XYZ file of C-alpha atoms in Angstrom:
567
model
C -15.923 -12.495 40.130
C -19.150 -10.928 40.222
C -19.832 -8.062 37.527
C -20.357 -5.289 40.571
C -16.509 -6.668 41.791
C -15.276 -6.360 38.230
C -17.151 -2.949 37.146
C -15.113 -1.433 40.651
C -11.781 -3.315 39.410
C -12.167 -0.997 35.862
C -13.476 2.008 37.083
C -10.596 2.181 39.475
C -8.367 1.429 36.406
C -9.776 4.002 34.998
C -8.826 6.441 37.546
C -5.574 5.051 38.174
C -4.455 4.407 34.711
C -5.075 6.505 32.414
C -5.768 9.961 32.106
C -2.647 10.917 30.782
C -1.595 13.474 33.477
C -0.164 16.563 32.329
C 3.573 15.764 34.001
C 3.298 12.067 33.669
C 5.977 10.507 31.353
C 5.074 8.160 28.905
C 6.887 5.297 30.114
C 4.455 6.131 33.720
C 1.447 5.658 31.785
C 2.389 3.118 29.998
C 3.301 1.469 33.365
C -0.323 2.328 34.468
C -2.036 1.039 31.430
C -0.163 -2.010 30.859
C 1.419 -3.679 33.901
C -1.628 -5.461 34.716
C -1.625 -7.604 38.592
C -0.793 -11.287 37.576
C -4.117 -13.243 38.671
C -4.630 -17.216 38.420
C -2.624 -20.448 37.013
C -3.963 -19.982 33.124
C -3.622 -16.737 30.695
C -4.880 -16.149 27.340
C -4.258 -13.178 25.437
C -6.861 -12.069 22.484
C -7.039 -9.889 18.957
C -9.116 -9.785 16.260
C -9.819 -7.993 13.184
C -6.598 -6.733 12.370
C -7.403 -6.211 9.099
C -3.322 -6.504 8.002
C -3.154 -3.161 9.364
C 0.726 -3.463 9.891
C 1.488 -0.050 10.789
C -0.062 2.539 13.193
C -3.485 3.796 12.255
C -6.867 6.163 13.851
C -9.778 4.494 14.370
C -13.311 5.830 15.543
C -15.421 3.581 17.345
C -19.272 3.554 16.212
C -21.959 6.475 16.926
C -24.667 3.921 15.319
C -24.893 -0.077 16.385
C -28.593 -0.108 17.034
C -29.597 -3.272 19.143
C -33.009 -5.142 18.546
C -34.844 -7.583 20.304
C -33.306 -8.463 23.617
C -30.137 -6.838 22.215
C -31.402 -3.931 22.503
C -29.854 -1.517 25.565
C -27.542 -4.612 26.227
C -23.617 -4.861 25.005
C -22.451 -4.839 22.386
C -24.914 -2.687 21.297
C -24.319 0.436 23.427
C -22.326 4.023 22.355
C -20.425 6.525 23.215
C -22.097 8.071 26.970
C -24.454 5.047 26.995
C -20.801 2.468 27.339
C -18.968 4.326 29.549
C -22.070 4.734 31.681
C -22.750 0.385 31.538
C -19.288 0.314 32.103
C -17.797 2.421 34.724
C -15.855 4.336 32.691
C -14.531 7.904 33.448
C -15.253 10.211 30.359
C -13.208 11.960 28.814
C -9.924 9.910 29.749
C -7.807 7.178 27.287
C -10.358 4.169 27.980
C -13.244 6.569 27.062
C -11.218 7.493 23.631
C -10.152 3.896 23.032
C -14.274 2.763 23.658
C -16.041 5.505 22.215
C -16.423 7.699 18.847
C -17.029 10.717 21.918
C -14.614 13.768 20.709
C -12.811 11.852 18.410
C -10.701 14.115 16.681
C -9.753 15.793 19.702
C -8.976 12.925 21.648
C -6.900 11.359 18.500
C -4.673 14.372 18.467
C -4.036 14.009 22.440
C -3.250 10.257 22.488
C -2.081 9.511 18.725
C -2.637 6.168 16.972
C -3.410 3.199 17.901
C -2.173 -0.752 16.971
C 0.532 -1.351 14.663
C 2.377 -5.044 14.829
C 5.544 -3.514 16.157
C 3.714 -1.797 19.058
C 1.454 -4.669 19.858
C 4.419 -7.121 19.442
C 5.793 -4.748 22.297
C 2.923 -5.030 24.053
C 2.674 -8.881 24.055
C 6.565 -9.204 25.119
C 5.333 -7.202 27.822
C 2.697 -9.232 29.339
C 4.368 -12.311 28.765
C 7.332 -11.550 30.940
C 4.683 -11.843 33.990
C 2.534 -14.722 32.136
C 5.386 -17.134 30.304
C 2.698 -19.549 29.716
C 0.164 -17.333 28.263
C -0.888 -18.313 24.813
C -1.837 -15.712 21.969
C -5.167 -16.407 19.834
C -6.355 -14.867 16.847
C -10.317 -14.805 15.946
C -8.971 -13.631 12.192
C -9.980 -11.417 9.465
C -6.282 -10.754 10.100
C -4.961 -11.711 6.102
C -7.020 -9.284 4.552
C -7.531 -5.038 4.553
C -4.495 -3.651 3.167
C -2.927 -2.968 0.341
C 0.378 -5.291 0.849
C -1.913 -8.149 2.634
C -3.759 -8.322 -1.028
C -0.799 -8.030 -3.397
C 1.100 -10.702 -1.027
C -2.364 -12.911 -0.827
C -1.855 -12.303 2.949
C 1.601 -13.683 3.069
C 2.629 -10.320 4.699
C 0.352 -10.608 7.679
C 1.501 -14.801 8.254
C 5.329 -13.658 8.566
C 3.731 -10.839 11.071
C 1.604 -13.578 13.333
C 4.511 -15.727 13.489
C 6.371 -12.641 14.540
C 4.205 -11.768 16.476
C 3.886 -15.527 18.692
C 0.231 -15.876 17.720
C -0.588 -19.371 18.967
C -3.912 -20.224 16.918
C -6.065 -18.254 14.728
C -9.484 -18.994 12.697
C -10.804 -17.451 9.794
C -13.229 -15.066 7.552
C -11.720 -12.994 5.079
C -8.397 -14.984 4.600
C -11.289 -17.209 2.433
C -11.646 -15.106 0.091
C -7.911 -15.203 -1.303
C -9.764 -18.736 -2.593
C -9.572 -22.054 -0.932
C -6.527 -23.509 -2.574
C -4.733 -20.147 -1.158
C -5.931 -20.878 2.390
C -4.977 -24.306 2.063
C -1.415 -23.710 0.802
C -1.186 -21.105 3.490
C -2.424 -23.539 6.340
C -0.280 -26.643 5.105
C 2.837 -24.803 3.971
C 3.571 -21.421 5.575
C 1.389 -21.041 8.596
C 3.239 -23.467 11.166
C 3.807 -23.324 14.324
C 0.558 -21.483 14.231
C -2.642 -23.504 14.563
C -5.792 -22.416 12.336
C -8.926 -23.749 13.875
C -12.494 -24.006 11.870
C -14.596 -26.969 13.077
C -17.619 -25.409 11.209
C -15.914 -25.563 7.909
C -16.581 -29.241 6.124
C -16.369 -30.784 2.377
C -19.710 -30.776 0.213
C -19.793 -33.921 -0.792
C -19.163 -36.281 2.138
C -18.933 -33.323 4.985
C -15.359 -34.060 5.723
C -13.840 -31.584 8.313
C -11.419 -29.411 6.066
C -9.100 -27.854 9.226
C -8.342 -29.611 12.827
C -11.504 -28.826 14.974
C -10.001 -27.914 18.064
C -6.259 -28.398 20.067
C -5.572 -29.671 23.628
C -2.876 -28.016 25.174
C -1.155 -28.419 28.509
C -0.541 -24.408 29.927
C 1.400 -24.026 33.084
C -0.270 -27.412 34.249
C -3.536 -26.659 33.290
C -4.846 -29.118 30.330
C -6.724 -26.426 28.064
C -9.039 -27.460 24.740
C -9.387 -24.311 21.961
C -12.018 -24.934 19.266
C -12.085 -22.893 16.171
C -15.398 -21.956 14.823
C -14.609 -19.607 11.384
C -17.428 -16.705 10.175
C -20.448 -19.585 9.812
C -21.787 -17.292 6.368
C -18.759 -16.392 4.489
C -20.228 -18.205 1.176
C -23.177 -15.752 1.650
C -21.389 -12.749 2.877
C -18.583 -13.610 0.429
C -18.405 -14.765 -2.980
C -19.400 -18.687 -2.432
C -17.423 -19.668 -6.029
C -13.953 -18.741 -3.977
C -14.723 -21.730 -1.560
C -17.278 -23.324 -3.476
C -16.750 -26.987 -2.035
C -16.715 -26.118 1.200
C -19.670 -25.253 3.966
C -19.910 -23.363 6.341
C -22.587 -22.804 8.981
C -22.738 -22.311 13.193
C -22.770 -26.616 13.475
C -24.348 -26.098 16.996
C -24.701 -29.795 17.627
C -21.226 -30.502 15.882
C -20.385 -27.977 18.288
C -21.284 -29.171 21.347
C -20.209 -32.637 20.714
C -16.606 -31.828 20.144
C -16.670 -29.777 23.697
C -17.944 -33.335 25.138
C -15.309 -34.943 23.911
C -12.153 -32.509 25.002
C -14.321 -32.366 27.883
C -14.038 -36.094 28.342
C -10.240 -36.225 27.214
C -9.255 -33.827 30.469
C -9.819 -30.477 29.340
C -10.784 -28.613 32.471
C -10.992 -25.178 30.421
C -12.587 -24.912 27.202
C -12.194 -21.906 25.439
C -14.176 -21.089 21.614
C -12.135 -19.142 19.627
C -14.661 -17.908 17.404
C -15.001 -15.586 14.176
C -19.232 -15.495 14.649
C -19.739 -11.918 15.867
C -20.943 -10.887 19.204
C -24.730 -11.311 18.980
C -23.925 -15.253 17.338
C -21.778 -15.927 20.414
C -24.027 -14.826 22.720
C -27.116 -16.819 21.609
C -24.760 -19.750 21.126
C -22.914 -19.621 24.945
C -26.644 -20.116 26.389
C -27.381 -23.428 24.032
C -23.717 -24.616 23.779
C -22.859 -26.295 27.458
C -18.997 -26.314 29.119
C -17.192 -23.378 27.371
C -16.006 -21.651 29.227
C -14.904 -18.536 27.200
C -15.831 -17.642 23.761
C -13.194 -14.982 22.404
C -14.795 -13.820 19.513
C -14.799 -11.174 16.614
C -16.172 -10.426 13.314
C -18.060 -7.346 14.462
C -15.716 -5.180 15.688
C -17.228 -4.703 19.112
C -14.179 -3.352 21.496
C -16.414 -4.416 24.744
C -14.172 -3.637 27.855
C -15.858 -6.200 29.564
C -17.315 -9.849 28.907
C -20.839 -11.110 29.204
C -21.576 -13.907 31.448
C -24.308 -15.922 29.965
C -25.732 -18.721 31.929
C -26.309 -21.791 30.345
C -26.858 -25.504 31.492
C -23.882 -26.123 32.613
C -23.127 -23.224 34.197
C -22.192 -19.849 32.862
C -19.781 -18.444 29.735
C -17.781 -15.422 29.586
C -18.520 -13.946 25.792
C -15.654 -11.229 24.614
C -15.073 -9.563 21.311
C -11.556 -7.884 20.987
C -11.899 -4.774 18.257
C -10.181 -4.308 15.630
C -7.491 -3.125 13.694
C -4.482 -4.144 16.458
C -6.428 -1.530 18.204
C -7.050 -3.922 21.029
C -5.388 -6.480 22.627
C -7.276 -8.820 25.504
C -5.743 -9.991 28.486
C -7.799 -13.294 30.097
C -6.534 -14.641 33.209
C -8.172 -17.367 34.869
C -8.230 -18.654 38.784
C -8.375 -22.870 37.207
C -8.983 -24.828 40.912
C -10.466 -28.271 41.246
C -10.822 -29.386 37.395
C -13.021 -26.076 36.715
C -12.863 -22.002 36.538
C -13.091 -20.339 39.563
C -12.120 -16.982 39.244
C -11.336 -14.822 36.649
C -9.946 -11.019 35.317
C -10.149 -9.894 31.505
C -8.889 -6.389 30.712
C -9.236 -5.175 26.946
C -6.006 -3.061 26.311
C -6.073 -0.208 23.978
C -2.729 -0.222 21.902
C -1.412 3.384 22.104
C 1.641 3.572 19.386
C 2.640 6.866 21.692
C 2.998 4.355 25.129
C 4.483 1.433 23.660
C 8.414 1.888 21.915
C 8.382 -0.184 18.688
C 9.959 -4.305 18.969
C 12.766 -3.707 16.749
C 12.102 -6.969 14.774
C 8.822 -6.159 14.021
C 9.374 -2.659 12.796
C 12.602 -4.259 10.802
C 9.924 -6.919 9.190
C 7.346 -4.137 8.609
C 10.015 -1.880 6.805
C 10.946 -4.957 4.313
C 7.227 -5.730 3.848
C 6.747 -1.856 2.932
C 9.642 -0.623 1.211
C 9.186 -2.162 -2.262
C 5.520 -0.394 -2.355
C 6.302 2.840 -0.566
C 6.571 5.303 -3.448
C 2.830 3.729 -4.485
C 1.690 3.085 -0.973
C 2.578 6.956 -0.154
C 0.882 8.363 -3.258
C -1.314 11.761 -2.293
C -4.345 11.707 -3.652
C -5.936 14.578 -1.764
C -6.498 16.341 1.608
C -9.779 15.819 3.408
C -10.700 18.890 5.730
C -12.960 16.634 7.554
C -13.182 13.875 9.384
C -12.985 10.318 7.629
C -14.302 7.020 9.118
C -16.066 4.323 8.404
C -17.314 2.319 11.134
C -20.868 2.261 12.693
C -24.870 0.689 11.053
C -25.181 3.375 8.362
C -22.800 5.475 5.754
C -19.617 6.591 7.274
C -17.862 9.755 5.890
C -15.348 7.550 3.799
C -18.405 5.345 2.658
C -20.155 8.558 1.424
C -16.923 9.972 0.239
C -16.824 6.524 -1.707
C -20.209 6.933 -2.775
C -19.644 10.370 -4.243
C -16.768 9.180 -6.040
C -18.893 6.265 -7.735
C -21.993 8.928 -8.358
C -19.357 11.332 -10.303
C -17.388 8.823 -12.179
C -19.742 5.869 -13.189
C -22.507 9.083 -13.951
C -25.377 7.309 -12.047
C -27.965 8.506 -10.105
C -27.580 6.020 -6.835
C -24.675 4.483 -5.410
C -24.482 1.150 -3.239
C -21.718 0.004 -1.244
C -20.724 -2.479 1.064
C -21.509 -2.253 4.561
C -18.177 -3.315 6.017
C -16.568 -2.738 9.210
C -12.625 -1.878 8.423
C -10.941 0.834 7.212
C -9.104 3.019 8.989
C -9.599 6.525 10.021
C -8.100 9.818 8.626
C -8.235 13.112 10.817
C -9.245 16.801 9.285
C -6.559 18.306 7.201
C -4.794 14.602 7.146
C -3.564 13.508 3.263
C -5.430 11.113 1.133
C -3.410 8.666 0.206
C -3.662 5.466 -2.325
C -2.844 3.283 1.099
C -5.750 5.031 2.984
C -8.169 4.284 -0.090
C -6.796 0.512 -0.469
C -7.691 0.172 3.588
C -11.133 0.853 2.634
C -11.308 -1.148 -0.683
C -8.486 -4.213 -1.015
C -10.663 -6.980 -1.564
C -10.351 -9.870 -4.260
C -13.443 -9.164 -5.737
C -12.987 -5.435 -6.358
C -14.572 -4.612 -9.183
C -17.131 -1.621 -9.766
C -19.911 -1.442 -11.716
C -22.730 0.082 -13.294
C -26.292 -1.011 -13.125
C -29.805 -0.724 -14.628
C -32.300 -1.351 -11.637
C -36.039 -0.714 -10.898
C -37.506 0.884 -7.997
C -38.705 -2.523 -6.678
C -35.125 -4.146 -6.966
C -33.512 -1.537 -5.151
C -36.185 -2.141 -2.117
C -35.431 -5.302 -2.392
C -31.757 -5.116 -1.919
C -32.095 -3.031 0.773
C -34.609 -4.801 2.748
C -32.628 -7.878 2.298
C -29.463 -6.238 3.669
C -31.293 -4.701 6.431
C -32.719 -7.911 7.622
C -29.612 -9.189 7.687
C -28.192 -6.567 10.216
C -31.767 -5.969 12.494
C -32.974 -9.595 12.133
C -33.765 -10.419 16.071
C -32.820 -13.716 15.850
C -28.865 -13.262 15.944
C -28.692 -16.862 13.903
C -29.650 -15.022 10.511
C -27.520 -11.945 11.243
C -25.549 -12.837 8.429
C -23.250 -10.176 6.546
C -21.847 -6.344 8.079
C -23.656 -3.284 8.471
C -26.186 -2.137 6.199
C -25.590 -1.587 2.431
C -24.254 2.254 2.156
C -26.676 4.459 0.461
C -25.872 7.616 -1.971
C -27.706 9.780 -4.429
C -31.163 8.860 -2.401
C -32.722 9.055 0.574
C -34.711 6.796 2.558
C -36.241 5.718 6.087
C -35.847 2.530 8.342
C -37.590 0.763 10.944
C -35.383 -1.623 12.455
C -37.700 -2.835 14.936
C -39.960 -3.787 11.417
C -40.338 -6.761 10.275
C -38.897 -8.259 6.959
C -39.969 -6.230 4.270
C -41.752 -3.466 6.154
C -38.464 -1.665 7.354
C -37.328 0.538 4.140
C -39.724 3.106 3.074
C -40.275 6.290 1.727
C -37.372 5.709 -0.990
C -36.668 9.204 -2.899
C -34.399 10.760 -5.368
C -34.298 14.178 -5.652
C -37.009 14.745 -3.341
C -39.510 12.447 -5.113
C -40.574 8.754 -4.440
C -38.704 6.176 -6.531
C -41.062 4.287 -8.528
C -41.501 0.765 -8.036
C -41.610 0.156 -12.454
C -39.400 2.474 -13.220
C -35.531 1.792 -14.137
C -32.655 3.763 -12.176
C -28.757 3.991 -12.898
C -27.437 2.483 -9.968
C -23.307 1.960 -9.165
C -21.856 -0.420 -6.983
C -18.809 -2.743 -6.521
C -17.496 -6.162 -5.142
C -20.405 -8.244 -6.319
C -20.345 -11.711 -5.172
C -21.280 -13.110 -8.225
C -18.938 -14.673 -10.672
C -17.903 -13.255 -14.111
C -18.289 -9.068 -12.926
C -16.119 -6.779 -15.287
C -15.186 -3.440 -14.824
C -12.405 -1.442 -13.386
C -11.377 -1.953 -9.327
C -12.985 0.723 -7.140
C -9.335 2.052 -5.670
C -9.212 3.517 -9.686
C -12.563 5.016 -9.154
C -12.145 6.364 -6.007
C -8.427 7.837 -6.529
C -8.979 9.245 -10.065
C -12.079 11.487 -8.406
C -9.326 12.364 -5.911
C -6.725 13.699 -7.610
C -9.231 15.657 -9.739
C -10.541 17.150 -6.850
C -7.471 17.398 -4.606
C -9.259 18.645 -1.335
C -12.501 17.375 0.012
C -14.287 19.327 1.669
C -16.478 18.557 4.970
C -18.714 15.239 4.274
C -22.151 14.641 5.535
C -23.020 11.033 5.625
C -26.460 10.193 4.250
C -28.175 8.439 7.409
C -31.865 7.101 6.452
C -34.024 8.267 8.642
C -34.626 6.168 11.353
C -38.206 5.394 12.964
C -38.754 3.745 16.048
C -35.363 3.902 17.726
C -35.713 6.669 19.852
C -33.983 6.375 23.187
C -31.781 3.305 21.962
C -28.353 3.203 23.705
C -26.959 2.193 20.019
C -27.729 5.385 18.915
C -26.175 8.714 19.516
């Protein structure tokens, strides 16, 4: 299907589906959103990112995910008017909510909250009444973001795949529960789910640690899925958790294995891949004969794939979201030993459309119950909005930040650039759940630092390259490093080195020689003591008890002007 056929085939959806019409019952909408046509011989339904969110949450899409090089203007690198525009989509409707950051607080309030396992369970009963066959993959980061996915190690969110009928998965953050964990958890608990990683080898004599890839037979249609897990986790991640394994993209490993399902019968050949969207994209025009990569890592809720040509033809590159917020719907036209034809929707998971599966809420309730009185904990009430998501600080980064600033007493703050963490609307409670979703790591600890003006350059350039790097091969963490207590500028477009200037606290230049008190948490490095961040962050809470409207610190930005990634 060409993209012009496809781009009429949303737009109408669009219109059709999903306005919510003042008079229209929810089961009608639900009926418009959801009952897709049934199209083709082979289905494949996608998520990612979950993030062990196990119970309905908000979630703002990004204002910032600046594109550079030939990413730049091109998905997934495109916001708010800029995606609906490239897309078809009708503002101001459900899809534009469920894409965009546009009105957010608004539009949350009109269509409630999206994902939870016992609405997306729904969801997949749903579609697989019209596709029996259709198999349920998982790009991962699915053990890990929640306070009951850390204290279980993840065993929470296993019982809720299998629950769920989750087919095969691959892996990112489920390594950093520590490779005997994820080895326990593949050989002892996980089955009759597959986990996938052919990237992910021994040290010593390169030995693959997981199955590379499975061959299936689906309604007739003999179908190869090859796991490729987040190729930089021991950089990204603390290495010492996995520290006889390797990682890497294995492009040539890669493109062997598709050779050989190729050559044992596999007409379809599908990459179910933890990379990120700029990775996949470079890698579908080198890699020949997949077909589909279905991919996550970054978050990117793109309503539509990219066709990339490549030697052998062309490859459909997804990405599926995050946190259950999503759920993709592949179906594919399979005639004469190759894809013909093809339809992909990417379904926004509205709690308020979809009745809860009674087993799945039942499972959820005994995961929950013995935590609840913690879980449920008010900390505070925010008066503003609270997100995370997008290139620079978030209001619950900087709210983070502030929290680190006042308690540790230092005079800049640093943390992590990741992508999860759900979203809290004004005059919503602060509670010790909402703080874990935005801190429950394995590595959580906070600290306090003595740094020079040159060292914190260095850090940041070093993250920064990282996330505006043009070559999508060393793209190799989350989002920039977020930034409190100074201010800055940045050129992504720069090169390494040259993109962080004008570095000031209080209004004057930090000096290169000179030492500054500098907080952080979840260093990578081995041996780190000092108190987990949630007790940082919730102690500054309850002291203050409401928070009052937060301005992220954004650097300023030179040399972006006009970029679709930036709103």
């Amino acid at each position: 299907m060409h993209r012009r056929d496809f781009l009429r085939l949303l737009a109408f959806a669009g219109a059709a589906g999903a306005s919510l019409r003042p008079g229209l019952s929810a089961a009608q909408a639900a009926a418009e959103l959801y009952d897709l046509p049934k199209f083709g011989n082979l289905s494949l339904l996608h998520m990612a990112d979950s993030h062990a969110q196990l119970i309905p949450t908000y979630y703002r899409e990004p204002n910032i995910n600046i594109g550079v090089g030939a990413a730049e203007g091109a998905p997934p690198h495109l916001v708010g008017e800029a995606l609906l525009k490239h897309f078809g989509i009708k503002p101001g409707g459900i899809l534009a909510h469920a894409y965009t950051y546009l009105d957010f607080a608004a539009a949350a309030q009109r269509y409630g909250k999206v994902g939870g396992y016992a609405h997306l369970a729904a969801l997949v009963k749903r579609l697989r009444a019209s596709r029996p066959h259709a198999l349920l993959l998982d790009s991962g980061d699915t053990w890990q973001g929640s306070a009951t996915a850390l204290w279980s190690q993840g065993a929470d969110m296993i019982g809720a795949q299998k629950r769920l009928g989750v087919d095969l998965m691959t892996a990112h953050w489920e390594f950093t529960y520590g490779a005997a964990r994820v080895k326990q958890a593949v050989d002892k608990e996980l089955a009759p789910i597959e986990f996938l990683a052919q990237n992910v080898k021994t040290l010593d004599f390169e030995d693959p640690v997981f199955k590379p890839y499975t061959l299936r037979s689906v309604n007739g249609v003999p179908l190869a899925v090859i796991g490729q897990a987040f190729p930089y986790t021991p950089i990204a991640n603390p290495r010492y958790m996995i520290a006889e394994w390797s990682f890497g993209i294995q492009e040539r490993r890669l493109q062997k294995l598709v050779d050989e399902v190729r050559a044992k019968g596999a007409q379809v050949v599908v990459l179910l891949s933890h990379n990120g969207m700029d990775i996949d994209l470079k890698l579908a025009g080198r890699v020949r004969g997949i077909d589909a990569i279905l991919g996550g890592h970054t978050h990117d809720g793109m309503p539509a794939p990219t066709a990339v040509p490549n030697g052998a033809g062309r490859t459909l590159v997804t990405n599926a979201g995050a946190n259950g917020k999503f759920l993709a719907v592949l179906d594919l036209e399979v005639k004469g030993g190759r894809v013909a034809d093809y339809r992909y929707r990417l379904l926004p998971v509205f709690s308020r459309l979809l009745p809860a599966d009674a087993e799945m809420a039942a499972y959820i309730e005994s995961v929950r119950k013995p935590h609840r009185a913690k879980l449920e904990e008010k900390l505070a009430v925010t008066e503003s909005l609270l997100y995370r998501r997008g290139n620079f600080n978030g209001s619950f980064d900087q709210l983070i930040l502030d929290a680190m600033l006042a308690v540790k007493g230092a005079q800049i703050g640093f943390s992590p650039g990741f992508r999860w963490g759900t979203t809290l609307l004004p005059g919503d409670a602060i509670t010790f759940e909402h703080v874990m979703d935005q801190t429950a790591i394995t590595y959580p600890t906070s600290t306090l630092s003595e740094l020079t003006g040159e060292q914190i350059k260095t850090i940041l350039e070093d993250v920064c390259d990282n996330l505006f790097n043009p070559d999508p091969y060393r793209q190799q963490g989350g989002d920039m490093v977020r930034v409190g207590g100074m201010t800055y500028s940045c050129s992504p477009n720069a090169a390494m080195g040259k993109r962080i200037n004008d570095m000031r606290l209080n209004g004057k230049p930090l000096e290169a020689s000179r030492t500054y008190k500098v907080a952080g948490w979840a260093p990578v490095g081995e041996g780190a003591q000092g108190e987990p961040i949630w007790e940082v962050v919730s102690r500054y809470l309850r002291d203050k008890k409401s928070i009052a409207p937060i301005q992220p610190s954004v650097p300023r930005l030179i040399g972006v002007e006009g970029n679709p990634g930036l709103a």
